Amino acid sequence: MKTSKLLLLSVLAFVVVAPSASARKEKKKPYNHTVVEIPAVMRQVIPVETAHTQLILRVQENGVLQTLHFGALIADPNAYLDYFTYRSDDNGSGPMAYPTAGGRYVGEPALHVKYADGYHNTELYYAGHEVHEKGNVITTEILLKDYVTFLEVKIVYDAYQKEDVIVTHTEILNGGKQAVELQNYASGSLYLDADKYYLTHFHGGWADEMQMDGELLTHDTKVIESRRGTQVTQCNNPSFLVSLNTDRLEETTGEVVAGALAWSGNFRLSFEMDESGRLNILSGISPYASAYKLAPGQTFVTPDFIYTFSQRGAGQASRNLHAWARNYGVYAGGQVNPTLLNSWEGAYFTFTTETLLRMIDDAAAMGLEMFVLDDGWFAKDYPRNGDDAGLGDWEVNTAKLPEGIDYVASYAHDKGLKFGIWIEPEMVNPQSNLAHAHPEWVVQSPGREIYQSRNQWVLDLSNPAVQDFVYGIFDNTMQLSDKIDYIKWDCNRIVANAGSEYLGAEQDRFFVEYAQGIYNVMRRLREKYPEVIVQCCSSGGGRVDYGALKYFNEIWTSDNTDAFTRVFIQYATNLIYPACVMASHVSAVPNHQTGNVTPLKFRFDIACSGRLGMELQPRNLTEGERALADRCIRSYKQYRDLVFTGDVYRLASPYDGDYYALMYVSQDQRRAVVFAYCTKYQNRAVGAHSFRLDGLDPSRKYKVTELNVDRSSWWGSGKVHAGDFLMNGGFNPALLKTFDSGVFYLEAD
Ligand code: GLA
């Protein structure tokens, strides 16, 4: 640890300036209005530092906590002690660390509280702070108080030293005697100061998720918000990148701030450029229909807001987030998960035990490591033979699978494969015993239609009885066989006419308690099943967030398995989320979602840049295709640790040009794998494109081998090349036709 940090730690060891009752004496004003006196504090700087970045907060002499800097590390943060902006106080307040509705502040509030007397003002003042160090994480907790209402906010900053990531949340305590209503309660605020802010964010829809979008921010507020209740990330994502002093997203250069909210419910990110030109980023739970009543003495803990700063463009920002995710943010992050064959696109609802056994035979023969039985295996009275019945009735459909699940799972295990199974526990089909037995468990609003979507309704996870039931679905499914290694957790619709019979008059709690309900269930499940691999599917891309990833090992990024469309989805997903969580499957052509026909090699090369799987009927592959599949699966096992644990370097963006290319480099820079794809035909005059490899040691020599081909697309394959040659334009494989692709393995001698 740096000396400055040591010094600060000893000086700042918990200085609580809790005001005594006498300190809160009232002083008379001429207009007969009494104003509570704020305890005097000393101006001081509170730095929140990582190895290369720094958030500098300052307690003003009036007790307000401000954010003065977030960016590169400044050796002496006390340089900010006397920093002065020449800005008049009359124009609203300065950059408060946690801006509240009230006082002089007129911008978007992080916190907006309505009190029992009907007033809306909160003014938070510094009341002390603590710093703790635990290995790689330095935690700074700053206590702020409103001396009129006795509301307290503790802002917690966890600074991950190695990863250069800060994770913040707040704990809001109602210290008063009457209930209050939290109308806005963001997890955090982040002020930035630059001449220009280029925002990159994500939009899309089903089978078209995580499309990159970007714009130069102008004055006022840009909001990214989801009000969908479930599947909250299908159309946007609680994450962003802001590039400073530029009007585009740069991969390798420039200052970039990237962040994400760890919350699987309605979210809201706002980007407000105020009249001074500063940008305030707020990230938190969406306040939509969610005013939260806080009883006296009660504390609300907001979800984590994760952010990082890079001076090397979006690439370094992603690497910081990914490293944090692998080490802390993803369940069993960095663990190498098995390759698999999933039954969905190969069999849909139409299978027998025999179909499954033959698929298992083929998966084993191709060298895959797990078989996943998807939708269609359950419900007796309302059998799940299509998407119109059965959800809710989680018993094996013995008419379809008379030998049961254990028989199939054991067959897979005997063949050396793991076994996984699909559930969609948050949902119910009207055609099910569950819908008849527990109509009160369905999300609904009195007198209003309970709309169906994919012929199903949503179960009310804000109700603890429903949480127990959903826990039971997973738990009982695990009892079907002691050979279940993987659960695919689906969630295929959004909430409509939101409402909970259980919550009665407290409907404002619905959206928050639904999301907390999922976490309650997952927390319990993880205690009982720490080893089982759980995929967060959610219709593909519907629950892609760091809140879910605390419990889930991986995400199904999209129901769209077309390799060409996946180029764009995976590129954008990987800006924020690491490759180890991206499940990516090779499927049949013409693709079932888009009708596109792409070569099998291209499909494999795309899927191999994430967690490789297949989702087709292997019997339909030709002999030649089977041989290629075997080869690609075999070679994947040689380098996949790099995909799961290496650092990503993006070499070409499909959003910018005719190629997509990326590479993963081992932490010791000795090994790497490069994936390169051509997305547009190159004419003869253009010839081959030079990719500048990145992240290698320039002085080392690497043997480069193109995998899965008899004749390489690159003249340099099979030879040894210096790192600086590869990183400065020497690598130019002839990927000239649309859907040409190559995977290159690099090993230092
Ligand atoms: C969703 C999932 C698919 C598949 C089907 C089954 O659409 O995203 O992968 O599991 O449900 O019904």
PDB file of C-alpha atoms in Angstrom, residues 215-314:
ATOM      1  CA  GLU A 215     -24.450   9.933 -28.176  1.00  0.00           C
ATOM      2  CA  LEU A 216     -22.706  13.093 -27.159  1.00  0.00           C
ATOM      3  CA  LEU A 217     -24.513  14.311 -24.075  1.00  0.00           C
ATOM      4  CA  THR A 218     -25.996  17.771 -24.088  1.00  0.00           C
ATOM      5  CA  HIS A 219     -27.273  19.848 -21.188  1.00  0.00           C
ATOM      6  CA  ASP A 220     -30.098  18.439 -19.099  1.00  0.00           C
ATOM      7  CA  THR A 221     -30.839  14.817 -18.371  1.00  0.00           C
ATOM      8  CA  LYS A 222     -30.564  11.594 -20.331  1.00  0.00           C
ATOM      9  CA  VAL A 223     -32.342   8.722 -18.612  1.00  0.00           C
ATOM     10  CA  ILE A 224     -31.990   4.986 -19.144  1.00  0.00           C
ATOM     11  CA  GLU A 225     -34.725   3.226 -17.276  1.00  0.00           C
ATOM     12  CA  SER A 226     -36.451  -0.133 -17.145  1.00  0.00           C
ATOM     13  CA  ARG A 227     -39.982  -0.486 -15.760  1.00  0.00           C
ATOM     14  CA  ARG A 228     -40.547  -4.032 -16.896  1.00  0.00           C
ATOM     15  CA  GLY A 229     -40.451  -5.649 -13.450  1.00  0.00           C
ATOM     16  CA  THR A 230     -39.002  -8.922 -14.727  1.00  0.00           C
ATOM     17  CA  GLN A 231     -36.738  -9.399 -17.765  1.00  0.00           C
ATOM     18  CA  VAL A 232     -35.581  -5.892 -16.949  1.00  0.00           C
ATOM     19  CA  THR A 233     -32.564  -5.903 -19.267  1.00  0.00           C
ATOM     20  CA  GLN A 234     -34.196  -7.137 -22.468  1.00  0.00           C
ATOM     21  CA  CYS A 235     -34.454  -3.646 -23.998  1.00  0.00           C
ATOM     22  CA  ASN A 236     -31.676  -1.782 -22.197  1.00  0.00           C
ATOM     23  CA  ASN A 237     -29.085  -2.519 -19.554  1.00  0.00           C
ATOM     24  CA  PRO A 238     -28.135  -0.926 -16.235  1.00  0.00           C
ATOM     25  CA  SER A 239     -24.629  -0.181 -17.469  1.00  0.00           C
ATOM     26  CA  PHE A 240     -22.783   2.487 -19.452  1.00  0.00           C
ATOM     27  CA  LEU A 241     -19.489   3.903 -20.610  1.00  0.00           C
ATOM     28  CA  VAL A 242     -18.806   7.630 -20.648  1.00  0.00           C
ATOM     29  CA  SER A 243     -15.836   8.751 -22.755  1.00  0.00           C
ATOM     30  CA  LEU A 244     -14.436  12.098 -21.672  1.00  0.00           C
ATOM     31  CA  ASN A 245     -13.385  14.960 -23.959  1.00  0.00           C
ATOM     32  CA  THR A 246     -14.219  13.089 -27.148  1.00  0.00           C
ATOM     33  CA  ASP A 247     -17.241  12.450 -29.311  1.00  0.00           C
ATOM     34  CA  ARG A 248     -16.807   8.724 -29.811  1.00  0.00           C
ATOM     35  CA  LEU A 249     -16.020   5.542 -27.943  1.00  0.00           C
ATOM     36  CA  GLU A 250     -12.292   4.868 -28.238  1.00  0.00           C
ATOM     37  CA  GLU A 251     -11.029   1.377 -27.604  1.00  0.00           C
ATOM     38  CA  THR A 252      -7.399   1.983 -26.677  1.00  0.00           C
ATOM     39  CA  THR A 253      -7.019   5.682 -25.922  1.00  0.00           C
ATOM     40  CA  GLY A 254      -8.600   8.389 -23.834  1.00  0.00           C
ATOM     41  CA  GLU A 255     -10.400   8.621 -20.531  1.00  0.00           C
ATOM     42  CA  VAL A 256     -13.410   6.392 -20.035  1.00  0.00           C
ATOM     43  CA  VAL A 257     -15.645   5.862 -17.008  1.00  0.00           C
ATOM     44  CA  ALA A 258     -17.661   2.643 -17.110  1.00  0.00           C
ATOM     45  CA  GLY A 259     -20.259   1.512 -14.621  1.00  0.00           C
ATOM     46  CA  ALA A 260     -23.062  -0.899 -13.862  1.00  0.00           C
ATOM     47  CA  LEU A 261     -25.805  -1.316 -11.295  1.00  0.00           C
ATOM     48  CA  ALA A 262     -26.146  -4.655  -9.524  1.00  0.00           C
ATOM     49  CA  TRP A 263     -29.938  -4.872  -9.455  1.00  0.00           C
ATOM     50  CA  SER A 264     -32.307  -7.296 -11.182  1.00  0.00           C
ATOM     51  CA  GLY A 265     -35.388  -5.110 -10.840  1.00  0.00           C
ATOM     52  CA  ASN A 266     -36.521  -1.826 -12.351  1.00  0.00           C
ATOM     53  CA  PHE A 267     -33.515   0.460 -12.649  1.00  0.00           C
ATOM     54  CA  ARG A 268     -32.766   4.044 -13.544  1.00  0.00           C
ATOM     55  CA  LEU A 269     -29.526   5.595 -14.699  1.00  0.00           C
ATOM     56  CA  SER A 270     -29.494   9.337 -15.254  1.00  0.00           C
ATOM     57  CA  PHE A 271     -26.826  11.519 -16.801  1.00  0.00           C
ATOM     58  CA  GLU A 272     -27.394  15.169 -16.041  1.00  0.00           C
ATOM     59  CA  MET A 273     -25.161  17.869 -17.439  1.00  0.00           C
ATOM     60  CA  ASP A 274     -25.827  20.852 -15.242  1.00  0.00           C
ATOM     61  CA  GLU A 275     -25.448  24.548 -16.020  1.00  0.00           C
ATOM     62  CA  SER A 276     -21.813  24.413 -14.919  1.00  0.00           C
ATOM     63  CA  GLY A 277     -21.015  21.721 -17.489  1.00  0.00           C
ATOM     64  CA  ARG A 278     -20.423  19.004 -14.911  1.00  0.00           C
ATOM     65  CA  LEU A 279     -21.992  15.620 -15.429  1.00  0.00           C
ATOM     66  CA  ASN A 280     -23.754  13.893 -12.574  1.00  0.00           C
ATOM     67  CA  ILE A 281     -24.375  10.177 -13.039  1.00  0.00           C
ATOM     68  CA  LEU A 282     -27.000   8.655 -10.782  1.00  0.00           C
ATOM     69  CA  SER A 283     -27.512   4.932 -10.697  1.00  0.00           C
ATOM     70  CA  GLY A 284     -30.128   3.084  -8.716  1.00  0.00           C
ATOM     71  CA  ILE A 285     -33.482   1.409  -8.363  1.00  0.00           C
ATOM     72  CA  SER A 286     -36.138   3.053 -10.522  1.00  0.00           C
ATOM     73  CA  PRO A 287     -38.459   5.158  -8.383  1.00  0.00           C
ATOM     74  CA  TYR A 288     -41.328   4.313 -10.770  1.00  0.00           C
ATOM     75  CA  ALA A 289     -44.356   3.302  -8.659  1.00  0.00           C
ATOM     76  CA  SER A 290     -41.913   2.466  -5.892  1.00  0.00           C
ATOM     77  CA  ALA A 291     -42.041   5.153  -3.189  1.00  0.00           C
ATOM     78  CA  TYR A 292     -40.587   3.210  -0.294  1.00  0.00           C
ATOM     79  CA  LYS A 293     -42.026   3.689   3.187  1.00  0.00           C
ATOM     80  CA  LEU A 294     -39.342   3.606   5.852  1.00  0.00           C
ATOM     81  CA  ALA A 295     -40.526   3.089   9.421  1.00  0.00           C
ATOM     82  CA  PRO A 296     -38.763   4.807  12.336  1.00  0.00           C
ATOM     83  CA  GLY A 297     -35.493   3.027  13.006  1.00  0.00           C
ATOM     84  CA  GLN A 298     -35.615   1.157   9.680  1.00  0.00           C
ATOM     85  CA  THR A 299     -32.711   1.141   7.221  1.00  0.00           C
ATOM     86  CA  PHE A 300     -32.917   0.665   3.457  1.00  0.00           C
ATOM     87  CA  VAL A 301     -29.791  -0.683   1.796  1.00  0.00           C
ATOM     88  CA  THR A 302     -29.441   0.275  -1.868  1.00  0.00           C
ATOM     89  CA  PRO A 303     -27.887  -2.091  -4.428  1.00  0.00           C
ATOM     90  CA  ASP A 304     -24.261  -1.807  -5.501  1.00  0.00           C
ATOM     91  CA  PHE A 305     -23.183   0.702  -8.117  1.00  0.00           C
ATOM     92  CA  ILE A 306     -19.925  -0.496  -9.662  1.00  0.00           C
ATOM     93  CA  TYR A 307     -17.635   1.811 -11.599  1.00  0.00           C
ATOM     94  CA  THR A 308     -14.145   2.183 -12.948  1.00  0.00           C
ATOM     95  CA  PHE A 309     -11.939   4.747 -14.667  1.00  0.00           C
ATOM     96  CA  SER A 310      -9.536   4.096 -17.534  1.00  0.00           C
ATOM     97  CA  GLN A 311      -6.935   6.240 -19.242  1.00  0.00           C
ATOM     98  CA  ARG A 312      -6.584   3.599 -21.962  1.00  0.00           C
ATOM     99  CA  GLY A 313     -10.019   3.764 -23.527  1.00  0.00           C
ATOM    100  CA  ALA A 314     -12.910   1.342 -23.271  1.00  0.00           C
TER     101      ALA A 314
END
